[in-house]
């Protein structure tokens, strides 16, 4: 019904080890407090005190050969996202791709150009060709201007996917900049899925937001409009309802060193033509975070 509500207590833990193997090679592994979920490491407190599952969240090698100047990285395995992003419209913050990627950097006077590309396996279809497996490819050209501005264009192509009913070709434009004389950083992105089986606003998404830090206090706001076929629903922000528009408000306070308390408030409204209000949502998350 329209007034249904639910409450949950959840935990989230990450424990990683990272090593500088030699002058050109790094490696990392990380364990997290769940398994079988590409967009969340949360574990709900239930099941009569049973032990919680643990999953591999990262397991990668990062090689930067001296012959290429040390600014070009080849990354293999389950890795942190090798691309740049300003929000989690396409990729949830907990999603880590699996495959091979390359990224490099060209420095100029006052700005840098950062290209990257990668090939990632979604599912092994049991044939002799990697290209016939369910996979996603990415290519991005990004730039960092000064110390406070970044812009870029991205492409993400899903092929032979067995978790959605269509091939997908997502193009993204994004940017972020600090507003001079203020503690505020503004950002925006626009996504177009050119292979979506829908027309009009259903195949695009856009967002506009700002974040700020005042001493020990952080705050942020974002407005997001998400068409039903704009992104792959298996990898976007798992807390924002697909085919909806709405607001994301965030606040956090650093109580002590490496200890903070915060919350996020999602207000989403179903933007389908036949909206009856049943998919409108309000979601509040309250977090206590520690780092060590």
Short mmCIF file of N, CA, C and O in Angstrom, two decimals, residues 199-205 225-230:
data_model
loop_
_atom_site.label_atom_id
_atom_site.label_comp_id
_atom_site.label_asym_id
_atom_site.label_seq_id
_atom_site.Cartn_x
_atom_site.Cartn_y
_atom_site.Cartn_z
N UNK A 199 11.58 5.47 -26.14
CA UNK A 199 11.84 6.76 -26.77
C UNK A 199 11.64 7.87 -25.74
O UNK A 199 11.18 7.64 -24.63
N UNK A 200 11.99 9.08 -26.15
CA UNK A 200 11.79 10.23 -25.27
C UNK A 200 12.65 10.18 -24.03
O UNK A 200 13.80 9.73 -24.07
N UNK A 201 12.08 10.60 -22.90
CA UNK A 201 12.84 10.69 -21.66
C UNK A 201 13.18 9.33 -21.06
O UNK A 201 13.98 9.24 -20.14
N UNK A 202 12.56 8.24 -21.56
CA UNK A 202 12.81 6.93 -20.98
C UNK A 202 14.23 6.45 -21.17
O UNK A 202 14.69 5.58 -20.43
N UNK A 203 14.95 6.99 -22.16
CA UNK A 203 16.29 6.49 -22.44
C UNK A 203 17.39 7.46 -22.01
O UNK A 203 18.52 7.34 -22.44
N UNK A 204 17.07 8.42 -21.16
CA UNK A 204 18.11 9.32 -20.67
C UNK A 204 17.94 9.61 -19.18
O UNK A 204 16.87 9.39 -18.60
N UNK A 205 19.02 10.07 -18.58
CA UNK A 205 19.02 10.43 -17.17
C UNK A 205 19.89 11.66 -16.99
O UNK A 205 20.85 11.87 -17.74
N UNK A 225 16.93 12.69 -12.29
CA UNK A 225 15.80 12.22 -13.10
C UNK A 225 16.29 11.02 -13.89
O UNK A 225 17.20 11.13 -14.72
N UNK A 226 15.68 9.86 -13.64
CA UNK A 226 16.21 8.60 -14.15
C UNK A 226 15.16 7.89 -15.01
O UNK A 226 14.17 7.37 -14.50
N UNK A 227 15.36 7.90 -16.33
CA UNK A 227 14.47 7.19 -17.23
C UNK A 227 14.60 5.69 -17.07
O UNK A 227 15.67 5.18 -16.72
N UNK A 228 13.53 4.95 -17.36
CA UNK A 228 13.51 3.52 -17.08
C UNK A 228 14.57 2.76 -17.86
O UNK A 228 15.11 1.75 -17.40
N UNK A 229 14.94 3.23 -19.05
CA UNK A 229 15.94 2.54 -19.87
C UNK A 229 17.22 3.33 -20.02
O UNK A 229 18.00 3.10 -20.94
N UNK A 230 17.47 4.26 -19.13
CA UNK A 230 18.66 5.10 -19.24
C UNK A 230 19.93 4.36 -18.85
O UNK A 230 21.00 4.59 -19.42
#
